[in-house]
Amino acid sequence: MVALDACFTKNKKYPTQLFLATVHDGNSQIVPLAYGLAPVENFENWMWFLHNLKISIQGLSSDEVFIVSDRQKGLEKAVSEMLPENPHMHCGHHLKMNVQKHFGKVAVQVLQSLFHAPSEERFNSILEEAGNRLDCGREFVQYIRRIDPERFVRYALPLPRYGRTTSNSVEVMNGALKPIRDFAPCRIVGQMWMYMLRLFCERRETANRSTERFTAFAKERLSEEETECGRFISISADQYHARVQTDGGLKQWIVRKIYTQYVDRIWFQKSLQQCYRLIVPAIIDTELPMQVSYRAPPPAIRTSRARVVRIPNGGPSSRAPIAEFEYPVVQEPRVIPPAATGGDSTVVVATAGRRRNNTRVRCCGVCRQSGHNRSKCPLTASLREPTICQDMTPDV
């Protein structure tokens, strides 16, 4: 099962999309199969990625390889055109999110039952029951009917999916590559190369040291099955068959002395060693099938508040630089009350505007003059001088 998806890189200066294809090995570990960088996620870039993936990995275009992806941004159309022989399954998580958004959480539980429907009769009965029980059951049934059952239902899938219904392996890999996604595009390619070399080397050594017949994941699953089967009560048995009693009644179970034939070859330790036997190959091919621009996009301009230039409280005698203004007045005149000046009211006209070249003007907030701020303004100096009230003067 090959999972496909793309994610954003974290570099704001060079925003690109990281295309990933992942698979699982016999130990249920995620293996990055291929990666690539493109400006945006669209149909053309997915065609470019799948074309190179197809010519790089022999045997990918086959009816024995499952493709799991979402249905967004041209990916579904690109898979159907580039890999028409491969069975294609929709990601169950994305289907659940769409159903929850339009029909609620109860409809998600119905969809979960539809994923594992063993037959067409069971699938139709679940839909019929949901149409009668849900508030928007009719719309929900119409939505499900528009989706091909071969894309998500168990009974219609041509290949086993090993219990997986989503493409979350790509999402997990995106989280593991989060530190790498902060770099520039060229550095992302180099860091991904080093990451895959280190990953394959560590797993190759672990697989070669093991002397078990099955992988650790398969051995754990088999032990769980043996524990579960030990709870049954055997009534009669021969060399190959046994009739056991369960909570649901009597069932016929086939018991083989050599049960390894019921285990897929992927769960054997030899297959795990074969998976990591080869080194990570490099694709040095400059003849791309499509005209894809690799020119870096222009740097993103970060928008923020205007820079505020403040002046110290040094007054006119300070050595603070005085800003020179050459543009017209853009503010209304300010009137200083008589109490502040000791005489008639004074009209102070601003000698400068508030902004120039996205920088605020350095001037006093009272008189609009440069060289001091409002705490050292001479017009309000009389208001700051301490005075003694005559009524509060003590007797001598």
Coordinates of C-alpha atoms in Angstrom, one line a residue:
M1 CA 0.0 0.0 0.0
V2 CA 1.5 3.3 -1.2
A3 CA 0.3 6.4 0.5
L4 CA 0.5 9.7 -1.3
D5 CA 0.2 13.3 0.1
A6 CA 1.9 16.7 0.1
C7 CA 2.5 19.2 2.8
F8 CA 3.8 22.8 3.1
T9 CA 7.4 23.5 4.0
K10 CA 8.0 25.8 6.9
N11 CA 10.4 28.2 5.2
K12 CA 8.4 31.5 4.6
K13 CA 11.1 32.9 2.3
Y14 CA 10.9 30.0 -0.1
P15 CA 7.4 28.5 0.2
T16 CA 7.2 25.1 -1.6
Q17 CA 5.4 21.8 -1.3
L18 CA 7.0 18.6 -0.1
F19 CA 5.6 15.6 -2.1
L20 CA 5.9 12.2 -0.3
A21 CA 5.2 8.5 -1.0
T22 CA 5.4 6.1 1.9
V23 CA 4.9 2.4 2.5
H24 CA 5.0 0.0 5.5
D25 CA 7.6 -2.7 6.0
G26 CA 7.1 -6.1 7.7
N27 CA 7.7 -4.6 11.1
S28 CA 4.9 -2.0 10.6
Q29 CA 7.4 0.8 10.3
I30 CA 6.9 3.7 7.9
V31 CA 9.3 3.7 4.9
P32 CA 9.7 6.9 2.8
L33 CA 9.5 5.6 -0.7
A34 CA 10.1 8.8 -2.6
Y35 CA 10.1 12.6 -2.1
G36 CA 10.1 15.7 -4.2
L37 CA 9.7 19.4 -4.1
A38 CA 7.3 21.5 -6.3
P39 CA 6.0 25.1 -6.1
V40 CA 2.4 24.2 -5.6
E41 CA 0.2 21.1 -5.2
N42 CA -1.8 20.7 -8.4
F43 CA -2.6 18.2 -11.1
E44 CA 0.5 19.0 -13.3
N45 CA 2.9 18.6 -10.4
W46 CA 1.3 15.4 -9.2
M47 CA 1.6 14.0 -12.8
W48 CA 5.3 15.0 -12.8
F49 CA 5.9 13.3 -9.4
L50 CA 3.9 10.1 -10.3
H51 CA 5.7 9.8 -13.7
N52 CA 9.1 9.9 -12.1
L53 CA 7.9 7.5 -9.3
K54 CA 6.7 5.1 -11.9
I55 CA 9.9 5.0 -14.0
S56 CA 12.1 4.9 -10.9
I57 CA 10.4 1.9 -9.1
Q58 CA 9.8 -1.1 -11.2
G59 CA 6.6 -3.0 -10.6
L60 CA 4.8 0.0 -9.2
S61 CA 2.2 0.1 -12.0
S62 CA 0.5 -3.1 -11.2
D63 CA -2.9 -4.4 -10.0
E64 CA -1.1 -5.8 -6.9
V65 CA -0.1 -2.3 -5.5
F66 CA -2.6 -0.3 -3.6
I67 CA -2.7 3.5 -3.8
V68 CA -4.1 5.4 -0.8
S69 CA -4.7 9.2 -1.1
D70 CA -7.1 12.0 -0.5
R71 CA -9.4 13.5 -3.2
Q72 CA -8.0 17.1 -3.3
K73 CA -5.9 19.2 -5.6
G74 CA -5.8 17.0 -8.6
L75 CA -4.3 13.9 -6.9
E76 CA -7.2 11.6 -7.6
K77 CA -7.2 12.5 -11.3
A78 CA -3.4 12.2 -11.6
V79 CA -3.5 8.7 -10.1
S80 CA -6.3 7.5 -12.4
E81 CA -4.4 8.8 -15.4
M82 CA -0.8 7.8 -14.5
L83 CA -1.5 4.6 -12.6
P84 CA -4.8 3.2 -14.2
E85 CA -4.0 -0.4 -13.3
N86 CA -3.5 0.2 -9.6
P87 CA -6.4 -0.1 -7.2
H88 CA -7.0 3.3 -5.6
M89 CA -8.5 3.8 -2.2
H90 CA -9.6 7.1 -0.6
C91 CA -8.3 8.1 2.8
G92 CA -10.9 7.2 5.4
H93 CA -9.8 10.1 7.7
H94 CA -10.6 12.7 5.1
L95 CA -13.9 11.1 4.3
K96 CA -14.8 11.2 8.1
M97 CA -13.9 14.9 8.3
N98 CA -16.2 15.7 5.3
V99 CA -19.0 13.6 6.8
Q100 CA -18.7 15.2 10.2
K101 CA -18.6 18.7 8.7
H102 CA -21.9 18.2 6.8
F103 CA -23.8 15.5 8.7
G104 CA -22.5 15.4 12.3
K105 CA -20.7 12.9 14.5
V106 CA -23.4 10.3 14.4
A107 CA -22.9 9.9 10.7
V108 CA -19.2 9.3 11.2
Q109 CA -20.0 6.2 13.3
V110 CA -22.2 4.9 10.4
L111 CA -19.3 5.6 7.9
Q112 CA -17.0 3.6 10.2
S113 CA -19.3 0.6 9.9
L114 CA -19.5 1.0 6.1
F115 CA -15.7 0.8 5.9
H116 CA -15.7 -2.8 7.2
A117 CA -18.9 -4.0 5.5
P118 CA -18.2 -7.7 4.6
S119 CA -20.8 -7.9 1.8
E120 CA -22.9 -5.7 -0.4
E121 CA -26.1 -6.8 1.4
R122 CA -24.6 -5.6 4.7
F123 CA -23.5 -2.3 3.1
N124 CA -27.0 -1.6 1.8
S125 CA -28.7 -2.5 5.1
I126 CA -26.4 -0.1 7.0
L127 CA -27.3 2.7 4.5
E128 CA -31.0 2.0 4.7
E129 CA -30.9 2.0 8.5
A130 CA -28.9 5.3 8.5
G131 CA -31.4 6.9 6.1
N132 CA -34.2 6.2 8.5
R133 CA -32.4 7.1 11.7
L134 CA -30.3 10.2 10.9
D135 CA -31.9 13.6 10.7
C136 CA -30.3 14.3 7.3
G137 CA -30.3 10.6 6.4
R138 CA -31.5 11.2 2.8
E139 CA -28.7 13.6 2.0
F140 CA -26.1 11.3 3.7
V141 CA -27.2 8.3 1.7
Q142 CA -27.0 10.4 -1.5
Y143 CA -23.5 11.5 -0.6
I144 CA -22.3 7.9 0.1
R145 CA -23.9 6.6 -3.1
R146 CA -21.9 9.1 -5.2
I147 CA -18.6 7.5 -3.9
D148 CA -17.5 4.4 -5.7
P149 CA -17.5 1.4 -3.1
E150 CA -14.2 0.2 -4.6
R151 CA -12.6 3.3 -3.1
F152 CA -13.3 2.6 0.6
V153 CA -15.6 -0.4 1.3
R154 CA -14.0 -3.7 2.4
Y155 CA -16.1 -6.1 0.3
A156 CA -15.5 -4.2 -3.0
L157 CA -11.7 -3.7 -2.5
P158 CA -9.7 -6.0 -4.9
L159 CA -6.8 -6.4 -2.5
P160 CA -6.5 -6.8 1.3
R161 CA -5.7 -3.5 3.1
Y162 CA -4.2 -5.1 6.3
G163 CA -6.6 -3.2 8.5
R164 CA -5.5 0.3 7.3
T165 CA -8.1 2.7 6.0
T166 CA -6.2 6.0 5.9
S167 CA -3.0 7.6 4.5
N168 CA -1.9 8.7 8.0
S169 CA 1.6 7.2 7.4
V170 CA 2.4 10.3 5.2
E171 CA 1.1 12.6 8.0
V172 CA 3.3 10.8 10.5
M173 CA 6.3 11.2 8.2
N174 CA 5.5 14.9 7.8
G175 CA 5.7 15.2 11.6
A176 CA 9.0 13.4 11.7
L177 CA 10.4 15.7 9.0
K178 CA 9.3 18.9 10.7
P179 CA 12.8 20.1 11.6
I180 CA 13.9 19.5 8.0
R181 CA 11.0 21.4 6.5
D182 CA 12.3 24.6 8.0
F183 CA 15.2 24.8 5.6
A184 CA 15.5 26.2 2.1
P185 CA 14.6 23.9 -0.8
C186 CA 18.2 22.8 -1.7
R187 CA 19.0 22.1 1.9
I188 CA 15.7 20.1 2.3
V189 CA 16.8 17.7 -0.5
G190 CA 20.2 17.2 1.2
Q191 CA 18.8 16.7 4.7
M192 CA 16.2 14.2 3.3
W193 CA 19.0 12.3 1.7
M194 CA 21.0 12.1 5.0
Y195 CA 17.8 11.2 6.9
M196 CA 17.0 8.3 4.6
L197 CA 20.5 7.0 4.6
R198 CA 20.6 7.0 8.4
L199 CA 17.2 5.4 8.7
F200 CA 17.9 2.6 6.2
C201 CA 21.3 1.9 7.9
E202 CA 19.8 1.6 11.4
R203 CA 17.0 -0.7 10.3
R204 CA 19.3 -2.8 8.1
E205 CA 21.5 -3.5 11.1
T206 CA 18.5 -4.3 13.3
A207 CA 17.0 -6.7 10.8
N208 CA 20.3 -8.5 10.2
R209 CA 21.0 -9.1 13.9
S210 CA 17.6 -10.8 14.5
T211 CA 17.5 -14.6 14.3
E212 CA 13.7 -14.9 14.6
R213 CA 11.5 -16.3 11.8
F214 CA 8.9 -13.6 12.0
T215 CA 9.3 -9.9 12.6
A216 CA 8.7 -8.4 16.0
F217 CA 5.4 -6.9 15.0
A218 CA 4.1 -10.2 13.5
K219 CA 5.4 -12.2 16.5
E220 CA 3.4 -9.9 18.8
R221 CA 0.3 -10.3 16.8
L222 CA 0.6 -14.1 16.7
S223 CA 1.0 -14.3 20.4
E224 CA -2.2 -12.2 20.8
E225 CA -4.0 -14.6 18.5
E226 CA -2.8 -17.7 20.4
T227 CA -3.9 -16.1 23.7
E228 CA -7.3 -15.4 22.2
C229 CA -7.7 -18.9 20.8
G230 CA -6.7 -20.4 24.2
R231 CA -10.0 -19.2 25.6
F232 CA -12.0 -21.5 23.3
I233 CA -13.3 -24.8 24.5
S234 CA -12.5 -27.6 22.1
I235 CA -15.2 -30.2 21.7
S236 CA -13.8 -32.4 19.0
A237 CA -10.6 -32.3 16.9
D238 CA -8.6 -34.3 14.4
Q239 CA -5.4 -33.6 12.6
Y240 CA -6.7 -30.6 10.6
H241 CA -10.0 -29.5 12.0
A242 CA -11.4 -28.6 15.4
R243 CA -14.9 -27.7 16.6
V244 CA -14.8 -25.1 19.4
Q245 CA -17.4 -23.6 21.6
T246 CA -17.6 -19.8 21.8
D247 CA -20.0 -17.3 23.3
G248 CA -21.9 -17.2 20.0
G249 CA -22.3 -21.0 19.8
L250 CA -20.5 -23.7 17.9
K251 CA -18.1 -22.7 15.1
Q252 CA -15.9 -24.8 12.8
W253 CA -12.3 -23.8 12.9
I254 CA -9.5 -25.0 10.7
V255 CA -6.3 -25.8 12.6
R256 CA -3.1 -26.4 10.7
K257 CA 0.1 -27.7 12.3
I258 CA 2.0 -25.6 9.8
Y259 CA 0.1 -22.3 10.1
T260 CA 2.8 -20.2 8.4
Q261 CA 1.0 -20.6 5.1
Y262 CA -1.7 -18.2 6.5
V263 CA 0.9 -15.6 7.2
D264 CA 1.8 -13.1 4.4
R265 CA 5.4 -13.2 3.3
I266 CA 5.8 -9.6 4.2
W267 CA 5.8 -10.5 7.9
F268 CA 8.9 -12.8 7.6
Q269 CA 12.3 -11.6 8.8
K270 CA 13.8 -12.4 5.4
S271 CA 11.4 -10.0 3.7
L272 CA 12.4 -7.3 6.2
Q273 CA 16.1 -7.8 5.4
Q274 CA 15.3 -7.7 1.7
C275 CA 13.5 -4.4 2.1
Y276 CA 16.6 -2.6 3.5
R277 CA 19.2 -4.6 1.5
L278 CA 19.8 -2.0 -1.2
I279 CA 21.1 1.5 -0.6
V280 CA 19.0 4.6 -1.3
P281 CA 19.5 5.2 -5.0
A282 CA 19.9 8.7 -6.4
I283 CA 18.0 9.9 -9.5
I284 CA 20.3 12.0 -11.5
D285 CA 18.1 12.6 -14.6
T286 CA 17.8 16.1 -16.0
E287 CA 15.4 15.2 -18.7
L288 CA 12.1 15.8 -16.9
P289 CA 8.9 14.9 -18.6
M290 CA 7.3 18.3 -18.0
Q291 CA 8.4 21.9 -18.0
V292 CA 8.5 22.5 -14.3
S293 CA 10.0 25.8 -13.1
Y294 CA 12.6 25.4 -10.3
R295 CA 13.2 29.1 -10.0
A296 CA 12.9 30.1 -6.4
P297 CA 9.9 32.4 -5.7
P298 CA 10.5 35.9 -4.5
P299 CA 11.1 36.4 -0.8
A300 CA 7.9 36.8 1.2
I301 CA 7.4 40.4 2.6
R302 CA 6.5 40.2 6.2
T303 CA 3.8 42.8 7.1
S304 CA 4.1 44.4 10.6
R305 CA 3.4 47.6 12.4
A306 CA 5.3 50.7 11.6
R307 CA 8.5 51.2 13.3
V308 CA 8.3 53.8 16.2
V309 CA 11.3 56.0 16.7
R310 CA 11.4 57.4 20.2
I311 CA 13.6 60.2 21.5
P312 CA 15.1 60.4 25.0
N313 CA 13.9 62.8 27.7
G314 CA 16.8 65.1 27.2
G315 CA 15.1 68.3 26.2
P316 CA 16.4 70.8 23.7
S317 CA 19.9 70.7 25.2
S318 CA 20.3 66.9 24.6
R319 CA 22.4 65.4 21.9
A320 CA 19.5 63.5 20.4
P321 CA 19.4 63.7 16.6
I322 CA 16.8 66.1 15.2
A323 CA 14.7 64.8 12.4
E324 CA 14.4 67.0 9.3
F325 CA 11.0 66.9 7.5
E326 CA 10.4 67.9 4.0
Y327 CA 6.8 66.9 3.4
P328 CA 3.6 69.0 4.0
V329 CA 1.4 69.1 7.1
V330 CA -1.0 66.2 7.4
Q331 CA -2.4 66.9 10.9
E332 CA -4.8 69.4 12.4
P333 CA -3.3 72.4 14.3
R334 CA -3.2 72.0 18.1
V335 CA -4.4 74.7 20.5
I336 CA -2.6 75.1 23.8
P337 CA -4.8 76.5 26.6
P338 CA -3.9 79.8 28.3
A339 CA -3.2 78.1 31.6
A340 CA -0.3 76.3 30.1
T341 CA 1.3 79.3 28.5
G342 CA 0.4 82.1 31.0
G343 CA -1.3 84.2 28.4
D344 CA -3.6 83.9 25.4
S345 CA -4.3 80.6 23.8
T346 CA -1.6 79.7 21.3
V347 CA -2.2 77.8 18.1
V348 CA 0.7 75.4 17.4
V349 CA 0.9 74.1 13.9
A350 CA 2.6 70.8 13.3
T351 CA 5.7 71.1 11.2
A352 CA 5.7 67.6 10.0
G353 CA 3.4 64.7 9.1
R354 CA 3.1 61.6 11.2
R355 CA 4.7 59.1 8.8
R356 CA 7.4 59.0 6.2
N357 CA 8.8 55.9 4.7
N358 CA 6.8 53.8 7.1
T359 CA 8.6 55.5 10.1
R360 CA 6.9 57.7 12.6
V361 CA 8.0 61.3 13.1
R362 CA 10.2 62.2 16.1
C363 CA 8.5 65.3 17.6
C364 CA 6.9 66.5 20.7
G365 CA 3.3 65.5 21.3
V366 CA 2.3 68.9 22.7
C367 CA 3.9 71.5 20.5
R368 CA 4.8 69.3 17.6
Q369 CA 8.3 70.5 17.5
S370 CA 11.4 68.3 17.2
G371 CA 14.2 68.0 19.7
H372 CA 12.2 67.1 22.8
N373 CA 9.2 65.1 24.0
R374 CA 6.1 66.1 25.9
S375 CA 7.7 65.6 29.3
K376 CA 10.3 68.2 28.6
C377 CA 8.1 70.6 26.6
P378 CA 8.6 74.3 27.6
L379 CA 4.9 75.1 27.1
T380 CA 3.9 72.8 29.9
A381 CA 6.8 73.4 32.2
S382 CA 4.6 75.8 34.4
L383 CA 2.1 73.0 35.0
R384 CA 4.8 70.7 36.3
E385 CA 6.3 73.2 38.8
P386 CA 5.2 72.4 42.4
T387 CA 2.9 75.1 44.0
I388 CA 1.7 75.6 47.5
C389 CA -1.9 76.3 48.2
Q390 CA -2.5 79.5 50.2
D391 CA -5.2 77.9 52.3
M392 CA -2.9 75.0 53.3
T393 CA 0.0 77.3 54.4
P394 CA 0.7 76.7 58.1
D395 CA 0.6 79.6 60.5
V396 CA 4.0 81.1 61.6

